[in-house]
Short mmCIF file of C-alpha atoms in Angstrom, two decimals:
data_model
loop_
_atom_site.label_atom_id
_atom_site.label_comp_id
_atom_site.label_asym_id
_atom_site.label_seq_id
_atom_site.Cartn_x
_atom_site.Cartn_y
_atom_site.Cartn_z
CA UNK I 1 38.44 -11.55 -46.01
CA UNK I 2 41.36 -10.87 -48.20
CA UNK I 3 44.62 -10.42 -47.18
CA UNK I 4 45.95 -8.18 -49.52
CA UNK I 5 47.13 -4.35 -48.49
CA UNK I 6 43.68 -2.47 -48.93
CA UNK I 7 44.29 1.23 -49.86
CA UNK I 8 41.44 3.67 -49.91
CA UNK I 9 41.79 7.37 -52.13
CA UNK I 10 39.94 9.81 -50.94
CA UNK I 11 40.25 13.83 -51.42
CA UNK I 12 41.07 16.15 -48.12
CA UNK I 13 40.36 19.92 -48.28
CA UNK I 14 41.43 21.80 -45.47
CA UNK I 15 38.22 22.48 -44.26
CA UNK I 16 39.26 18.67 -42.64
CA UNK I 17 41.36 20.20 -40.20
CA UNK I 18 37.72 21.46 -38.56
CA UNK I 19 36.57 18.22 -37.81
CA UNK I 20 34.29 18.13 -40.37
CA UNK I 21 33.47 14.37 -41.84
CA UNK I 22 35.03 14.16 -44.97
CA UNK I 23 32.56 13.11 -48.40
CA UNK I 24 32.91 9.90 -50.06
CA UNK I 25 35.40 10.06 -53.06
CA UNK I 26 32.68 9.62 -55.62
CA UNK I 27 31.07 12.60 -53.82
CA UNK I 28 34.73 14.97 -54.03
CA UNK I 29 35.48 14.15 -57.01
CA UNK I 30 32.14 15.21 -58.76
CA UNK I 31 32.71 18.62 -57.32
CA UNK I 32 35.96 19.00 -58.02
CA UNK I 33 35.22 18.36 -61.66
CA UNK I 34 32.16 20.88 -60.82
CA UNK I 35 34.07 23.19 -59.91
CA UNK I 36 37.11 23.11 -62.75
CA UNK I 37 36.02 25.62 -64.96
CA UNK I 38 35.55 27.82 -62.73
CA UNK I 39 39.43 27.34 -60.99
CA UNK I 40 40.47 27.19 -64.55
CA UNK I 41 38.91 31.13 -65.77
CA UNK I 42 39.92 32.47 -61.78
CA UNK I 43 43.50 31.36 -62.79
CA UNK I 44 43.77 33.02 -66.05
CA UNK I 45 43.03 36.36 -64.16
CA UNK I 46 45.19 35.55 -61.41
CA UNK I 47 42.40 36.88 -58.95
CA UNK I 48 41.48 33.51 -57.18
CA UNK I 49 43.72 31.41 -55.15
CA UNK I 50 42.82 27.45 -55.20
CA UNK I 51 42.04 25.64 -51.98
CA UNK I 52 45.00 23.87 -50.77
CA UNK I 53 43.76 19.93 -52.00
CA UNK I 54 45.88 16.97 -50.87
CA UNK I 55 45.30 13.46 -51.90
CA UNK I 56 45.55 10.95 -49.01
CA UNK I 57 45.58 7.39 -49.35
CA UNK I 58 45.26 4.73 -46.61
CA UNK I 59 47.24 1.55 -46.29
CA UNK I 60 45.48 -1.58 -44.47
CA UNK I 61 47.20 -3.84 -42.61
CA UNK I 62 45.71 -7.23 -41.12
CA UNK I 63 47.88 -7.58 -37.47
CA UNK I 64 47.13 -10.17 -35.14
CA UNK I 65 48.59 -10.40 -32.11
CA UNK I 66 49.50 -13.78 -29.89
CA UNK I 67 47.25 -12.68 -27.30
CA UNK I 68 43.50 -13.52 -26.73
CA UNK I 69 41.19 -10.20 -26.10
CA UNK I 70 41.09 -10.02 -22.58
CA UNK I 71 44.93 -9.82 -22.54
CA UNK I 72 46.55 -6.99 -21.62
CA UNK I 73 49.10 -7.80 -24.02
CA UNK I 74 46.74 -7.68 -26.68
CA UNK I 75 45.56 -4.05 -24.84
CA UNK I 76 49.58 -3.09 -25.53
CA UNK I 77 49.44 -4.70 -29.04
CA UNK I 78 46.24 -2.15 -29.66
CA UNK I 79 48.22 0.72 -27.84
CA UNK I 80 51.12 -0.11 -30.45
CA UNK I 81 48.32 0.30 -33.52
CA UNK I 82 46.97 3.54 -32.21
CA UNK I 83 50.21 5.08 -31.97
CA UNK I 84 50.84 4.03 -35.37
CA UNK I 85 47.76 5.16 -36.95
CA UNK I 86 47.59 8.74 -35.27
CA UNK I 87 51.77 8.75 -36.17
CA UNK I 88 50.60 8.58 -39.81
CA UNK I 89 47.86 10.73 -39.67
CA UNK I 90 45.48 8.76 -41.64
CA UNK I 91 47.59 7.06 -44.22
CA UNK I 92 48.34 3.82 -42.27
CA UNK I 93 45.92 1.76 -40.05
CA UNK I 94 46.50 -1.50 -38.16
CA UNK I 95 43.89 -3.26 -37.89
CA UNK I 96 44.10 -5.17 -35.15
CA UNK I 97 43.08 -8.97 -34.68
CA UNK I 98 43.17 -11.14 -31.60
CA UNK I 99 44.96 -14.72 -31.50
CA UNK I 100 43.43 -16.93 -32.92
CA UNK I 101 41.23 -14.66 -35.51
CA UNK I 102 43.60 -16.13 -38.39
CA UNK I 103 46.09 -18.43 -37.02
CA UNK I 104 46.61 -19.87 -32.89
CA UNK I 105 49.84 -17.55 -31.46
CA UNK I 106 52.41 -20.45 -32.22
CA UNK I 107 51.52 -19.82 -35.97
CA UNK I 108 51.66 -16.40 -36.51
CA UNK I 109 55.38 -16.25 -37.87
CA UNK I 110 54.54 -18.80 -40.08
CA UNK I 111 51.31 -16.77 -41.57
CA UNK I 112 52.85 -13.53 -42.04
CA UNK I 113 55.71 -14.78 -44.07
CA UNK I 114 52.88 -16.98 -45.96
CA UNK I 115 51.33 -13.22 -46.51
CA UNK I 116 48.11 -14.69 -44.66
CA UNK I 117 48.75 -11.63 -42.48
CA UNK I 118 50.68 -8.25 -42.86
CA UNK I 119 52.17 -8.30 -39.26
CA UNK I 120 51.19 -9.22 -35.55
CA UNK I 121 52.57 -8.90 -32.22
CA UNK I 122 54.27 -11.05 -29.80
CA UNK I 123 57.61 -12.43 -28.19
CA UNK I 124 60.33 -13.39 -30.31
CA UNK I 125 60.92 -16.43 -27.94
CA UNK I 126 57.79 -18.43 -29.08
CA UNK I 127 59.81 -19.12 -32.45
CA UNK I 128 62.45 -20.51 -30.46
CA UNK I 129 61.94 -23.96 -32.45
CA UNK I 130 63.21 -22.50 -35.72
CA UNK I 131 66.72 -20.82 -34.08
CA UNK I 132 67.32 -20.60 -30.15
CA UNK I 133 69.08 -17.64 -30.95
CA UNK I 134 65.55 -15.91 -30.97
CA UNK I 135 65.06 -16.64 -27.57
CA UNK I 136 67.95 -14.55 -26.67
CA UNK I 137 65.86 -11.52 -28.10
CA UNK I 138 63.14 -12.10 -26.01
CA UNK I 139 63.94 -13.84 -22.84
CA UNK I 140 67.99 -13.99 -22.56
CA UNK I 141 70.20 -15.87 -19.50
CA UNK I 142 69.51 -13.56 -16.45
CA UNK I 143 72.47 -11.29 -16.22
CA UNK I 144 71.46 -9.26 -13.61
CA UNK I 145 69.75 -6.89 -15.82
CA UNK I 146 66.23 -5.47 -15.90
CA UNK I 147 64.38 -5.30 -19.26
CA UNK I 148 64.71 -2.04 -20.39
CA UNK I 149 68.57 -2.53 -20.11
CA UNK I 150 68.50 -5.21 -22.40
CA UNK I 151 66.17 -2.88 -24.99
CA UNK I 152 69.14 -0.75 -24.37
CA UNK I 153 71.52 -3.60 -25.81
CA UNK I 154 69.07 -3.77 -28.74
CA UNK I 155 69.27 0.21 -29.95
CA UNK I 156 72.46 0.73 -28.91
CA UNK I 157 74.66 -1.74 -28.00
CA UNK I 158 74.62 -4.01 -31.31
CA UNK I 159 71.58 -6.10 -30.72
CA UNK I 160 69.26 -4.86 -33.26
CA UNK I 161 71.79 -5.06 -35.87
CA UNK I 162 72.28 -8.94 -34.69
CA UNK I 163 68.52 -9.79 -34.46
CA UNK I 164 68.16 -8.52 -38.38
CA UNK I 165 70.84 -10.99 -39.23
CA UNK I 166 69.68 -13.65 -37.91
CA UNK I 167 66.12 -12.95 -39.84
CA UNK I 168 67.97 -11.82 -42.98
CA UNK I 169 71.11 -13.70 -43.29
CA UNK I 170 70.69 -16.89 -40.98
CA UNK I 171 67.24 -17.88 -41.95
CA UNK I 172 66.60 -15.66 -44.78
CA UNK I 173 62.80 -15.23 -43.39
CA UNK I 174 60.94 -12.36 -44.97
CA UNK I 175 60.10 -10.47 -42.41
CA UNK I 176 60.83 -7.48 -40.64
CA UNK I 177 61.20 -7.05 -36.97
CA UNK I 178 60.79 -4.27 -33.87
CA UNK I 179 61.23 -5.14 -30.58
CA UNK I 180 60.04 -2.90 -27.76
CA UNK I 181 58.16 -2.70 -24.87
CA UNK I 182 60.37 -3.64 -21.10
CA UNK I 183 58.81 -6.62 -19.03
CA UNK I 184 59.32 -6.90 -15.33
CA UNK I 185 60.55 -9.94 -13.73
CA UNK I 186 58.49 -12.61 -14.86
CA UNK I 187 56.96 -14.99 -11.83
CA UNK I 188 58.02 -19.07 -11.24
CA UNK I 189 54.49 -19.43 -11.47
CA UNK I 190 50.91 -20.96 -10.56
CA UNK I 191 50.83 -24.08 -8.93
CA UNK I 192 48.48 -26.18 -6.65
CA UNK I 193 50.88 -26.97 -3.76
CA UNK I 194 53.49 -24.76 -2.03
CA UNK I 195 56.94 -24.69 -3.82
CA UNK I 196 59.72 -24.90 -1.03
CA UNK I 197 62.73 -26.45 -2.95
CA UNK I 198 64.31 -27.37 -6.39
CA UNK I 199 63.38 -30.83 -5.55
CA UNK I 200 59.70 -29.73 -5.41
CA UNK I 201 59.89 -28.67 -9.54
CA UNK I 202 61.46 -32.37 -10.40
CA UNK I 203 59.29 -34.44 -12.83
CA UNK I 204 56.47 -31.66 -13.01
CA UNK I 205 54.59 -31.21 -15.76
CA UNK I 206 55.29 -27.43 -16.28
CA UNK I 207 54.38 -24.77 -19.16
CA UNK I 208 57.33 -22.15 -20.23
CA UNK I 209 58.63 -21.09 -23.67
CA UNK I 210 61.81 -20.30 -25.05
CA UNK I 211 65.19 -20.79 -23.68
CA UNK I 212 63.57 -21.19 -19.90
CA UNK I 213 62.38 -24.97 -21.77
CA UNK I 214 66.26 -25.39 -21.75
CA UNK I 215 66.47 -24.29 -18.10
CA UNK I 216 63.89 -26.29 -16.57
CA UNK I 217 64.90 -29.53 -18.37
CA UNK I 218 68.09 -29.74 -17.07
CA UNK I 219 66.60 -28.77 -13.40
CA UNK I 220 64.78 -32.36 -14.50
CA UNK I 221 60.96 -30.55 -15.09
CA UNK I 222 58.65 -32.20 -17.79
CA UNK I 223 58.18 -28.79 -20.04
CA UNK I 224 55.40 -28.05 -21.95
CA UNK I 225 55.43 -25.09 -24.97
CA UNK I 226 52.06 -23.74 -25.24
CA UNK I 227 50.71 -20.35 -26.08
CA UNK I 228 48.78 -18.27 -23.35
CA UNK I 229 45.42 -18.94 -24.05
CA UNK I 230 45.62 -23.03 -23.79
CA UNK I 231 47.71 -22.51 -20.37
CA UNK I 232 44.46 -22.51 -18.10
CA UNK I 233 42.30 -25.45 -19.44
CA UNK I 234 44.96 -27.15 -19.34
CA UNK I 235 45.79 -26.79 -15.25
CA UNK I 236 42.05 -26.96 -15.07
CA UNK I 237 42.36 -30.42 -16.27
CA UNK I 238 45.53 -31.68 -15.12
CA UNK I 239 47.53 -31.71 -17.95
CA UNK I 240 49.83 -29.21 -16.22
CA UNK I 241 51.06 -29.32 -12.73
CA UNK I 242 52.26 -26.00 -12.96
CA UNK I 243 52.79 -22.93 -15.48
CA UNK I 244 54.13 -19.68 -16.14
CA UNK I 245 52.45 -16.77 -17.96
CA UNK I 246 53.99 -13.13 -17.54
CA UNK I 247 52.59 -11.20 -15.13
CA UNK I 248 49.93 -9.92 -12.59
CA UNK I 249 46.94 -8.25 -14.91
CA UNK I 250 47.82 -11.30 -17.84
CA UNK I 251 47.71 -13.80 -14.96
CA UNK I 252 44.05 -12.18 -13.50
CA UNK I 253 42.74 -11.99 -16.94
CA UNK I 254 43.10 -15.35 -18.12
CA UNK I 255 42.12 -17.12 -14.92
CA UNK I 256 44.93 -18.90 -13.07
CA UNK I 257 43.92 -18.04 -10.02
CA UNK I 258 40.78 -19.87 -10.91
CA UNK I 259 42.71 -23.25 -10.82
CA UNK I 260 45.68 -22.75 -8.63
CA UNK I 261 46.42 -20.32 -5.43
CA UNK I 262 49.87 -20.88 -4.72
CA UNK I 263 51.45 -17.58 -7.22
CA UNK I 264 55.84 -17.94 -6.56
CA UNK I 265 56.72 -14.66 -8.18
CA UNK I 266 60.43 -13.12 -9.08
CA UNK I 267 62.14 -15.93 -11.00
CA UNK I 268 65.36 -16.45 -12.99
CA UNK I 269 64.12 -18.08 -15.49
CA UNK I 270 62.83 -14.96 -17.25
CA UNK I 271 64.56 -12.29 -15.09
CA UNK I 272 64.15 -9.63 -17.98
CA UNK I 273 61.67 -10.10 -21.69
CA UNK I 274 60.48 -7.27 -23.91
CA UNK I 275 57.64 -7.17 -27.05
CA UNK I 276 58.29 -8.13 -30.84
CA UNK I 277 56.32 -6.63 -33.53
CA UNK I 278 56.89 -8.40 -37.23
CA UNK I 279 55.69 -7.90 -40.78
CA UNK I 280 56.22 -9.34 -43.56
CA UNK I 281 59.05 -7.79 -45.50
CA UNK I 282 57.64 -7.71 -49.21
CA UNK I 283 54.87 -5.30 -47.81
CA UNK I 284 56.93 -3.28 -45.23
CA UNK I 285 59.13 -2.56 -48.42
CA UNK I 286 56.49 -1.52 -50.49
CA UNK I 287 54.98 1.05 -48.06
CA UNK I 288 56.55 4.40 -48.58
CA UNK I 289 59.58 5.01 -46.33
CA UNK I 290 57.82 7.42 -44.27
CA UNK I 291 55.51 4.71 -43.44
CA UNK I 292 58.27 2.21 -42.88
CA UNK I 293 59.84 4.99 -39.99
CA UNK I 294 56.23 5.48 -38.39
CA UNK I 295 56.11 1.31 -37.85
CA UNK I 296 59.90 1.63 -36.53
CA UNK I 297 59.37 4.62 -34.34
CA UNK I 298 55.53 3.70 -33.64
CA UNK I 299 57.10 0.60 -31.37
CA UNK I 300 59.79 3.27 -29.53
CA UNK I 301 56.96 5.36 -28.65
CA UNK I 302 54.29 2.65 -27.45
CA UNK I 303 57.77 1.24 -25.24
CA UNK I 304 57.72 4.07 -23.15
CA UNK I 305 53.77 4.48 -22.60
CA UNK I 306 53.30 0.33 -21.94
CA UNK I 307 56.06 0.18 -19.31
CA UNK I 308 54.61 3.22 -17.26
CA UNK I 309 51.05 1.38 -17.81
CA UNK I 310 52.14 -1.94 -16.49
CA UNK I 311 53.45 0.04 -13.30
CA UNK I 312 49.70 0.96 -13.05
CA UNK I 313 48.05 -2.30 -13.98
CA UNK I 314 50.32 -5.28 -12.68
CA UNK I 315 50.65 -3.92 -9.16
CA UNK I 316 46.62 -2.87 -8.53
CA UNK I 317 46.20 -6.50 -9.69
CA UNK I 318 48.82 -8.20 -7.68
CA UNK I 319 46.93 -6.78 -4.47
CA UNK I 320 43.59 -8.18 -6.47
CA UNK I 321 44.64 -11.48 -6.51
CA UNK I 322 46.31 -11.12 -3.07
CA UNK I 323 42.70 -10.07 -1.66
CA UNK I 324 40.84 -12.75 -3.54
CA UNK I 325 42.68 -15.22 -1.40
CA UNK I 326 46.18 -16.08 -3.74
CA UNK I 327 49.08 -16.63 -1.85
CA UNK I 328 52.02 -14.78 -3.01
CA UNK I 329 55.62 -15.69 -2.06
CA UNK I 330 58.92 -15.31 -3.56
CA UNK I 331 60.61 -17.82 -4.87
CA UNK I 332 63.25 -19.27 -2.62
CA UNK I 333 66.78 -18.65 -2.96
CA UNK I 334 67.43 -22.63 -3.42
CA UNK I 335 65.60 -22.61 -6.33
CA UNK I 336 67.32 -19.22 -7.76
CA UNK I 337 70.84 -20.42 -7.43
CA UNK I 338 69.48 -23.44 -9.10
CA UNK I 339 68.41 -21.64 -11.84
CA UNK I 340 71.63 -20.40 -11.95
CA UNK I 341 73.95 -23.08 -12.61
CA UNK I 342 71.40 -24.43 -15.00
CA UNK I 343 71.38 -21.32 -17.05
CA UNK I 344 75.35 -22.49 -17.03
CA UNK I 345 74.65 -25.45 -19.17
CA UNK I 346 72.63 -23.86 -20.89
CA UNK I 347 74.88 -21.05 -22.53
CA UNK I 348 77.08 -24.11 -22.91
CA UNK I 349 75.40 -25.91 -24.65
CA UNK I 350 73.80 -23.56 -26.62
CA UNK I 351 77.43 -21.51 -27.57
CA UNK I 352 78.13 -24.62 -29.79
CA UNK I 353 76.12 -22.61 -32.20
CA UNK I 354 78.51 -19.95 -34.11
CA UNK I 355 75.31 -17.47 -33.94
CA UNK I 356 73.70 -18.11 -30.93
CA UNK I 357 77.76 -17.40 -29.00
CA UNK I 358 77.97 -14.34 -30.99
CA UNK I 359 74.94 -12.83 -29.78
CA UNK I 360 75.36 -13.92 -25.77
CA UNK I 361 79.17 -12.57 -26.03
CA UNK I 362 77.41 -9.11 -27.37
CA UNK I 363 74.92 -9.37 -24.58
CA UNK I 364 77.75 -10.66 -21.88
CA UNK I 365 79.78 -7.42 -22.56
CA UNK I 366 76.50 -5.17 -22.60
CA UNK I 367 75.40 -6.59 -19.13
CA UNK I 368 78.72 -6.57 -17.45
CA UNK I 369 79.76 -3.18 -18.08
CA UNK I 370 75.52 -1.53 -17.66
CA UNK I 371 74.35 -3.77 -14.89
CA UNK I 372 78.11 -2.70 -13.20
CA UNK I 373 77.57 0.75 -13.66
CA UNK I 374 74.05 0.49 -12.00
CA UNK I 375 75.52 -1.10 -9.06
CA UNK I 376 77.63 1.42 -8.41
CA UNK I 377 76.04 4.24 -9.38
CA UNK I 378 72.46 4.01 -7.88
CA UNK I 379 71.13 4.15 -4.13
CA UNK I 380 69.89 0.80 -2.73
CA UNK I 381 66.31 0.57 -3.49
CA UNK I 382 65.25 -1.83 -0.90
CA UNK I 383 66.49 0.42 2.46
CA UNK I 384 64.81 3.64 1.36
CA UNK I 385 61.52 1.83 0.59
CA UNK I 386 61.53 0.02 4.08
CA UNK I 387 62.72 3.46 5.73
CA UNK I 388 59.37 4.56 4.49
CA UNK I 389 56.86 1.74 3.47
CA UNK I 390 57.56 -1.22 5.48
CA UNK I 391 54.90 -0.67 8.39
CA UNK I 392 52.30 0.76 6.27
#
């Protein structure tokens, strides 16, 4: 298949807005050269009005996501499309591929700068190897804040402006970038025995990405960086002790509870992540800029609709896997505060880097002053829902 934009002309009348199914272009323009002459002697009486005729053209754009099909990440990557193509009413369409259609989900940065694809959909933390500041964009030190606080940092409290210089000006990668789309909590993960302590995690042969590879090394865990779909096969054959995905639905869908039934859930590792959707910037540019704001605005849009979906999907699955005998616990407070003073050395470590410090300082003074106001500002959550819930 080619890779290049495809664009398709074809001739709308407003007999369209009907419903009707429009006529091949061969087909429209035959009668609209049919039917010249005639326009042409109505005009010079100034009897006959013409039929208001627009010319639409359709941009293609390859987009694969990181996600195999049964994902419902790639579900939210096709939610993203959808609101993209009905946004542009016909002129842009996304059509979209799942991982591993062109490139495996580790690669697909690599393609769509290559031009192998126009764009996909993913986490900005799985290019972690090329800058750790992208991890920060995608699953930052766990400040106390919930996801959509940090996508609040991104439109409005300078992140979005960082995250375009580190594409543009630190790595000079020619892309474009949107990040949307509020993750809960993410879980410590699937593993075969019960997880009681810190000590439990030492020398396991664990799957995470991004700056969470950072965390668990210095809590002494053997981490592995793979994308979701390799995860299972390799539990399933022992190559992993234990892993990490995202969440509840993801989790069902690609089968961890197939090869583990011990699920440790609410973990600082990943205490807050949101979505990244990328194209390459050569094409972006060369859309129309009304186009270019329907991509931007498209991924504000789909934010809102995926987070109230997940409420829907992750929790009717968490009771799923609960009822086909998972065990779900929380993961204990040992192992939180542990998390904690590794994330420490981590920001330490990391702040050596002029970049990566200038974004966490941005983020630091976000988180202090939001996640303060929340504090203080909003009822506890916990006491009403036992006041209500807690025998049911």
């Amino acid at each position: 298949m080619s890779n290049k934009i495809v664009q398709d002309e074809s001739v709308q009348v407003t007999a369209e807005a009907s419903g009707t199914a429009a006529e091949p272009a061969s087909a429209s323009r035959r009668k609209f050269l049919g039917t010249a002459g005639v326009g042409a002697a109505a005009a010079a009486v100034g009897t006959v009005a013409m039929p208001n005729v627009s010319r639409a053209q359709t941009t293609t754009l390859r987009f694969q996501s990181t996600w195999p099909a049964r994902d419902i990440f790639h579900e939210f990557a096709t939610d993203y499309a959808n609101t993209v193509n009905k946004l542009s009413g016909g002129r842009l369409k996304l059509e979209v591929l799942p991982a591993g259609a062109v490139v495996g989900a580790l690669q697909l940065q690599d393609a769509i700068i290559a031009g192998a694809l126009d764009g996909g959909h993913g986490v900005s933390a799985y290019w972690f190897g090329k800058h750790g500041a992208f991890s920060l964009f995608g699953t930052p030190p766990a400040y106390g804040w919930r996801a959509n606080q940090m996508l609040g940092w991104i439109k409005y409290g300078g992140g979005k402006e960082l995250y375009n210089e580190l594409l543009r000006d630190v790595l000079k990668l020619d892309l474009v970038g949107f990040l949307y789309g509020p993750m809960p909590t993410q879980p410590l993960g699937w593993f075969r025995k019960e997880i009681k302590s810190a000590d439990d995690l030492k020398g396991m042969k664990y799957r995470t990405v991004g700056l969470a590879a950072d965390l668990y090394k210095e809590m002494g865990v053997a981490v592995t960086i793979m994308g979701g779909p390799d995860i299972v096969p390799a539990l399933d054959r022992g190559l992993l002790d234990g892993a990490e995905f995202n969440n509840p639905s993801s989790d069902r869908a690609l089968g961890f509870q197939d090869v583990a039934k011990n699920y440790v859930v609410g973990s600082y590792h990943q205490s807050c992540e949101c979505f990244e959707v990328i194209f390459n910037r050569s094409k972006f540019e060369g859309l129309p800029q009304e186009l270019q704001a329907i991509l931007e605005t498209g991924a504000e849009a789909a934010s809102a609709d995926m987070a109230w979906k997940a409420m829907d999907r992750y929790s009717k699955d968490l009771k799923a896997l609960k009822d086909a005998g998972v065990k779900v616990t929380k993961t204990p407070e040992n192992i939180l505060q542990a998390q904690l003073q590794a994330w420490d050395k981590v920001i330490e470590n990391r702040s050596k880097d002029p970049f990566f410090k200038k974004v966490l300082d941005s983020q630091r003074a976000w988180a202090q002053r939001v996640v303060g106001f929340d504090l203080e500002f909003e009822a506890p959550q916990e006491m009403a829902y036992n006041h209500f819930f807690k025998n049911s």
